[in-house]
Short mmCIF file of C-alpha atoms in Angstrom, two decimals:
data_model
loop_
_atom_site.label_atom_id
_atom_site.label_comp_id
_atom_site.label_asym_id
_atom_site.label_seq_id
_atom_site.Cartn_x
_atom_site.Cartn_y
_atom_site.Cartn_z
CA MET A 278 104.09 -21.84 51.56
CA LEU A 279 104.96 -18.77 49.29
CA VAL A 280 105.12 -15.45 51.34
CA SER A 281 104.30 -12.21 49.31
CA ALA A 282 107.32 -10.16 48.50
CA GLN A 283 105.57 -7.09 49.78
CA PRO A 284 108.12 -4.32 51.03
CA ARG A 285 107.13 -3.61 54.76
CA ASN A 286 106.41 0.17 55.77
CA ASP A 287 108.37 0.41 59.17
CA ALA A 288 107.34 3.59 59.17
CA ALA A 289 103.72 3.31 59.43
CA LEU A 290 104.21 1.14 62.06
CA ALA A 291 106.83 3.56 64.16
CA PRO A 292 105.07 5.89 66.81
CA PRO A 293 104.33 9.15 65.79
CA ALA A 294 107.14 11.44 66.66
CA PRO A 295 106.91 14.09 68.85
CA ARG A 296 105.88 17.46 67.75
CA SER A 297 108.19 19.95 68.52
CA SER A 298 107.28 22.83 70.78
CA ALA A 299 107.38 25.34 68.14
CA SER A 300 104.10 23.51 66.15
CA VAL A 301 102.50 23.45 69.30
CA ALA A 302 99.90 26.69 69.55
CA THR A 303 99.88 28.41 73.20
CA LEU A 304 96.60 29.77 74.28
CA PRO A 305 97.02 33.13 76.19
CA VAL A 306 96.84 32.85 79.57
CA PRO A 307 94.16 35.51 80.89
CA ARG A 308 95.87 37.93 83.46
CA THR A 309 94.39 37.52 86.95
CA ALA A 310 93.36 40.81 88.27
CA PRO A 311 95.15 41.81 91.37
CA ALA A 312 93.07 41.13 94.51
CA ALA A 313 91.34 44.20 95.96
CA ALA A 314 92.60 45.73 98.98
CA PRO A 315 90.10 45.41 101.74
CA PRO A 316 88.80 48.81 102.67
CA ARG A 317 89.94 50.61 105.35
CA GLN A 318 87.75 50.69 108.58
CA ARG A 319 87.32 54.07 109.63
CA ARG A 320 88.40 54.42 113.19
CA SER A 321 85.66 55.37 115.41
CA PRO A 322 86.09 58.43 117.53
CA PRO A 323 86.99 58.39 120.94
CA ARG A 324 84.13 57.98 123.43
CA TRP A 325 85.02 61.47 125.10
CA LEU A 326 84.15 62.83 121.57
CA SER A 327 80.32 61.92 121.85
CA GLY A 328 77.58 64.19 121.17
CA THR A 329 77.42 65.14 124.90
CA ALA A 330 80.88 65.90 125.12
CA ILE A 331 81.14 68.25 121.92
CA ALA A 332 77.79 70.07 123.50
CA TRP A 333 79.95 70.55 126.69
CA LEU A 334 83.41 71.52 125.36
CA CYS A 335 81.34 74.05 122.79
CA GLY A 336 79.30 75.29 125.62
CA VAL A 337 82.46 76.19 127.92
CA ALA A 338 84.66 77.43 124.70
CA SER A 339 81.65 80.33 124.24
CA ILE A 340 81.41 80.87 127.88
CA GLY A 341 84.96 81.27 127.93
CA THR A 342 85.32 83.49 125.10
CA VAL A 343 82.91 86.15 126.73
CA LEU A 344 85.07 85.91 129.65
CA LEU A 345 88.11 86.47 127.77
CA ALA A 346 86.17 89.68 126.13
CA TRP A 347 85.30 90.67 129.15
CA HIS A 348 88.89 90.55 130.77
CA LEU A 349 90.26 92.30 127.86
CA ALA A 350 88.21 94.86 127.91
CA THR A 351 88.12 96.06 131.53
CA THR A 352 91.76 95.65 131.87
CA TYR A 353 92.49 98.06 129.26
CA ARG A 354 89.70 100.12 129.73
CA LEU A 355 88.41 100.40 126.40
CA GLU A 356 86.58 103.39 125.66
CA ALA A 357 84.79 102.92 121.76
CA TYR A 358 81.38 104.54 122.63
CA VAL A 359 80.84 101.50 125.13
CA ARG A 360 82.73 102.62 127.64
CA PHE A 361 84.16 99.97 130.13
CA ASN A 362 85.73 102.60 132.82
CA ASN A 363 83.86 101.73 135.55
CA ILE A 364 82.95 97.92 134.68
CA PRO A 365 84.41 95.51 137.23
CA THR A 366 87.14 92.71 136.23
CA PRO A 367 86.14 89.20 136.47
CA ALA A 368 88.71 88.77 138.95
CA ALA A 369 87.04 91.64 141.23
CA VAL A 370 83.64 89.94 140.91
CA PHE A 371 84.83 86.47 141.77
CA ALA A 372 86.29 88.23 144.88
CA LYS A 373 83.10 89.85 145.72
CA VAL A 374 81.52 85.98 145.46
CA LEU A 375 83.73 84.85 147.91
CA GLU A 376 83.09 88.04 150.01
CA VAL A 377 79.29 87.52 149.98
CA ASN A 378 79.43 83.91 150.72
CA GLN A 379 80.54 84.74 153.85
CA SER A 380 77.46 86.12 155.17
CA PRO A 381 74.05 84.34 154.72
CA LYS A 382 72.34 87.70 153.68
CA PHE A 383 73.09 86.56 149.50
CA ILE A 384 72.13 82.67 149.98
CA THR A 385 68.97 84.08 151.50
CA ASN A 386 68.28 86.19 148.29
CA ILE A 387 68.52 83.42 146.31
CA GLY A 388 66.28 81.31 147.94
CA ILE A 389 63.38 83.76 148.47
CA SER A 390 63.53 84.71 144.36
CA LEU A 391 63.62 80.80 143.68
CA ARG A 392 60.63 80.39 145.89
CA ARG A 393 58.88 83.43 144.46
CA ILE A 394 59.55 82.17 140.78
CA LEU A 395 58.70 78.64 141.40
CA LEU A 396 55.49 79.57 143.15
CA GLY A 397 54.46 81.67 140.49
CA PHE A 398 55.18 79.51 137.48
CA ALA A 399 53.81 76.83 139.04
CA VAL A 400 50.29 78.53 139.40
CA ALA A 401 50.55 79.95 135.79
CA THR A 402 51.68 76.39 134.28
CA VAL A 403 48.10 74.90 136.06
CA VAL A 404 45.63 77.89 134.95
CA GLY A 405 47.41 78.41 131.47
CA VAL A 406 47.67 74.83 130.49
CA ALA A 407 43.97 74.19 131.85
CA LEU A 408 42.44 77.38 130.31
CA GLY A 409 44.65 76.73 127.06
CA VAL A 410 43.25 73.19 126.93
CA LEU A 411 39.56 74.47 127.31
CA ILE A 412 39.86 77.40 124.98
CA GLY A 413 41.27 75.43 121.70
CA ARG A 414 38.63 72.52 122.27
CA TYR A 415 35.39 74.03 123.07
CA PRO A 416 34.51 77.05 120.82
CA TRP A 417 32.05 78.50 123.25
CA VAL A 418 34.67 78.80 126.07
CA ARG A 419 36.66 80.69 123.53
CA ARG A 420 34.10 83.11 122.67
CA LEU A 421 33.42 84.05 126.29
CA SER A 422 36.99 84.45 127.31
CA PHE A 423 39.57 84.91 125.05
CA PRO A 424 38.19 88.43 124.16
CA ALA A 425 39.06 89.42 127.71
CA LEU A 426 42.06 87.84 127.79
CA GLU A 427 43.32 89.52 124.50
CA VAL A 428 42.73 92.75 126.25
CA PHE A 429 44.98 91.89 129.27
CA ARG A 430 47.58 90.63 127.66
CA PRO A 431 49.33 93.29 126.00
CA ILE A 432 49.62 95.05 129.14
CA PRO A 433 53.73 94.41 130.63
CA ALA A 434 53.99 92.57 133.80
CA ILE A 435 55.57 95.75 135.39
CA ALA A 436 52.86 97.90 134.69
CA TRP A 437 51.10 95.75 137.34
CA VAL A 438 53.36 96.44 140.16
CA PRO A 439 51.24 99.44 141.46
CA MET A 440 47.80 97.77 140.97
CA SER A 441 49.43 94.47 142.47
CA ILE A 442 50.20 96.40 145.55
CA MET A 443 46.90 97.59 146.02
CA LEU A 444 44.78 94.73 145.23
CA TRP A 445 46.83 92.37 147.41
CA PRO A 446 47.31 92.55 151.18
CA ASP A 447 51.06 91.34 151.40
CA ASN A 448 54.02 92.59 149.63
CA GLU A 449 55.22 88.74 148.96
CA VAL A 450 51.69 87.90 147.05
CA SER A 451 52.16 90.82 144.76
CA ILE A 452 55.27 90.07 143.62
CA VAL A 453 54.50 86.31 143.19
CA PHE A 454 50.76 87.72 141.65
CA ILE A 455 53.66 89.74 139.29
CA THR A 456 55.66 86.56 138.51
CA PHE A 457 52.52 84.77 137.52
CA LEU A 458 51.24 86.98 134.86
CA GLY A 459 54.65 87.27 133.23
CA ALA A 460 54.59 83.75 132.65
CA PHE A 461 50.64 83.41 132.15
CA PHE A 462 50.12 84.46 128.81
CA PRO A 463 53.23 82.80 126.76
CA ILE A 464 51.77 79.41 128.44
CA LEU A 465 48.05 80.15 127.70
CA LEU A 466 48.81 81.23 123.67
CA ASN A 467 51.17 78.04 123.29
CA THR A 468 48.95 75.35 124.39
CA ILE A 469 45.87 76.67 122.53
CA HIS A 470 48.28 76.82 119.30
CA GLY A 471 48.86 73.16 120.51
CA VAL A 472 45.13 72.23 120.97
CA GLU A 473 44.18 73.34 117.94
CA ALA A 474 46.99 71.77 115.54
CA ILE A 475 46.23 68.35 116.39
CA ASP A 476 45.06 66.03 113.69
CA PRO A 477 41.03 65.87 113.45
CA VAL A 478 41.69 62.58 111.93
CA LEU A 479 43.06 61.72 115.30
CA LEU A 480 40.11 63.18 117.15
CA ARG A 481 37.56 61.08 115.16
CA ALA A 482 39.68 57.66 115.26
CA ALA A 483 39.25 58.20 119.06
CA ARG A 484 35.87 58.77 119.07
CA SER A 485 35.13 55.37 116.60
CA LEU A 486 36.52 53.44 118.62
CA GLY A 487 34.26 54.33 121.72
CA ALA A 488 36.44 57.00 123.78
CA GLY A 489 34.50 59.32 125.71
CA GLU A 490 35.44 63.34 126.09
CA ARG A 491 37.17 62.24 129.01
CA SER A 492 39.92 59.88 127.57
CA VAL A 493 39.89 61.81 124.19
CA LEU A 494 40.93 65.02 126.40
CA ARG A 495 43.66 62.66 127.98
CA GLU A 496 44.65 60.01 125.68
CA VAL A 497 44.85 62.36 122.49
CA VAL A 498 44.45 66.03 123.17
CA LEU A 499 46.91 66.81 125.71
CA PRO A 500 49.71 64.29 124.45
CA GLY A 501 49.32 65.86 121.37
CA ALA A 502 49.22 69.44 122.43
CA LEU A 503 52.95 68.85 124.58
CA PRO A 504 55.51 69.85 122.48
CA HIS A 505 53.70 73.40 122.17
CA ILE A 506 53.03 73.51 125.82
CA PHE A 507 56.90 72.70 126.90
CA THR A 508 57.42 75.40 124.41
CA GLY A 509 55.24 78.16 126.24
CA LEU A 510 56.49 76.68 129.35
CA ALA A 511 60.23 77.81 127.99
CA VAL A 512 58.91 81.15 127.10
CA GLY A 513 56.86 81.60 129.96
CA MET A 514 60.19 81.04 132.45
CA GLY A 515 62.18 83.60 130.59
CA VAL A 516 59.26 85.95 130.98
CA ALA A 517 58.41 85.25 134.35
CA TRP A 518 62.17 86.03 135.46
CA VAL A 519 61.92 89.46 133.67
CA SER A 520 59.11 89.97 135.84
CA LEU A 521 60.40 88.97 139.11
CA ILE A 522 63.48 91.01 138.59
CA ALA A 523 61.38 93.94 137.92
CA ALA A 524 58.70 93.43 140.50
CA GLU A 525 61.61 92.73 143.11
CA MET A 526 63.28 96.00 142.10
CA ILE A 527 60.84 98.50 142.62
CA SER A 528 58.84 97.16 145.63
CA GLY A 529 60.53 94.13 147.09
CA GLN A 530 62.74 94.26 149.95
CA PHE A 531 64.33 90.73 149.71
CA GLY A 532 65.17 88.66 146.40
CA ILE A 533 68.04 88.94 143.82
CA GLY A 534 66.64 91.67 141.82
CA TYR A 535 66.91 94.25 145.33
CA PHE A 536 70.00 93.03 145.86
CA THR A 537 71.27 94.15 142.41
CA TRP A 538 69.46 97.18 142.63
CA GLU A 539 70.41 98.02 146.20
CA ALA A 540 74.45 97.20 144.60
CA TYR A 541 73.48 100.17 142.01
CA SER A 542 72.20 102.54 144.84
CA LEU A 543 75.67 101.83 147.19
CA ILE A 544 77.77 102.08 143.87
CA SER A 545 79.07 98.72 144.09
CA TYR A 546 79.95 97.81 140.73
CA ALA A 547 81.36 94.21 141.41
CA GLU A 548 77.80 93.63 143.04
CA ILE A 549 75.83 94.34 140.28
CA ALA A 550 77.88 92.39 138.12
CA LEU A 551 77.42 89.54 140.47
CA GLY A 552 73.43 90.01 140.56
CA MET A 553 73.45 89.69 136.93
CA ILE A 554 75.40 86.72 136.28
CA THR A 555 73.28 85.14 139.12
CA ILE A 556 69.96 85.83 137.62
CA GLY A 557 71.57 84.19 134.28
CA VAL A 558 72.64 81.64 136.03
CA LEU A 559 69.30 80.75 137.99
CA GLY A 560 67.35 81.60 134.54
CA LEU A 561 69.39 78.59 132.88
CA MET A 562 68.99 76.60 135.41
CA CYS A 563 65.00 76.63 135.42
CA SER A 564 65.31 76.42 131.43
CA GLY A 565 67.48 73.40 131.66
CA GLY A 566 64.96 71.84 134.00
CA ILE A 567 62.20 72.64 131.71
CA ARG A 568 64.27 70.60 128.84
CA LEU A 569 64.72 68.04 131.51
CA MET A 570 60.86 67.72 132.15
CA ALA A 571 60.38 67.77 128.75
CA LYS A 572 62.60 64.74 127.71
CA MET A 573 61.24 62.86 130.42
CA VAL A 574 57.31 63.59 129.60
CA MET A 575 57.99 63.04 125.95
CA PRO A 576 60.32 60.35 125.40
CA TRP A 577 59.31 59.76 121.91
CA ARG A 578 60.35 63.32 120.47
CA ALA A 579 63.70 61.83 120.98
CA HIS A 580 63.25 59.29 117.99
CA ALA A 581 61.02 61.83 116.21
CA THR A 582 64.09 64.02 114.72
CA PRO A 583 67.11 63.12 112.92
CA GLY A 584 70.20 62.97 115.89
CA GLY A 585 67.61 62.55 118.45
CA ARG A 586 67.10 66.15 119.44
CA THR A 587 63.92 67.06 120.80
#
């Protein structure tokens, strides 16, 4: 058998030669972005730097600034139109505090003033709120009573002192009456404004749900007017203290106002300053009690304004 003499192509049967690395096209490797650093967590302020603590610190700093200015002015006897020659130093007033606390007279005067202010303010609150709701709610009550009240309102409480002495048989009752007048009109006017500012839609909604007049007053009118009522209570407390001190200075025989006026008559400068500071502290305590009561009676106000402020 004859075999064809065709030349063998060994090169065709050989495996392909490996390509050089230079001939292979390399794809660019994408650069991976560096991993982002985790956000820094803000350190929460310490607990002692809460809102209440900051408020207390600011209050202490404010009072401390006043005491420091008082100390410097009285120590160096400044005279720049305002004279501090006869003004006692804070140390002298503090020494007088220690002296008067050794006898029950000073504490008795404070107790009498507190009793008068609380009694007169309580009566003014009941009468002022009740009459303010009636005047603001019913036009016929407003037409009958408001003109006469507007005649008496501009009369200062101090101008009522001679008349109150003639009206009431007891001097104690006359002083409480003066205190009542000082607190009555601010409470009355703010209550009237609060009742008139209620949205009429709320009143119509209550009526459509079958609420009677008593339910409307109890569930809609009174809660809606509470912010204005407490504003009137805060203003009325301040005016009541002014009226009480003036009445005690003129016709009183006891109380912190009488104590201050007696110190002026005896030229006891430290006791004058002590009486003034005591009046300020007592007024601050009464105003703080009203704000605390407002937070208890109106808890929804803490969430109605930014920062939980009422």
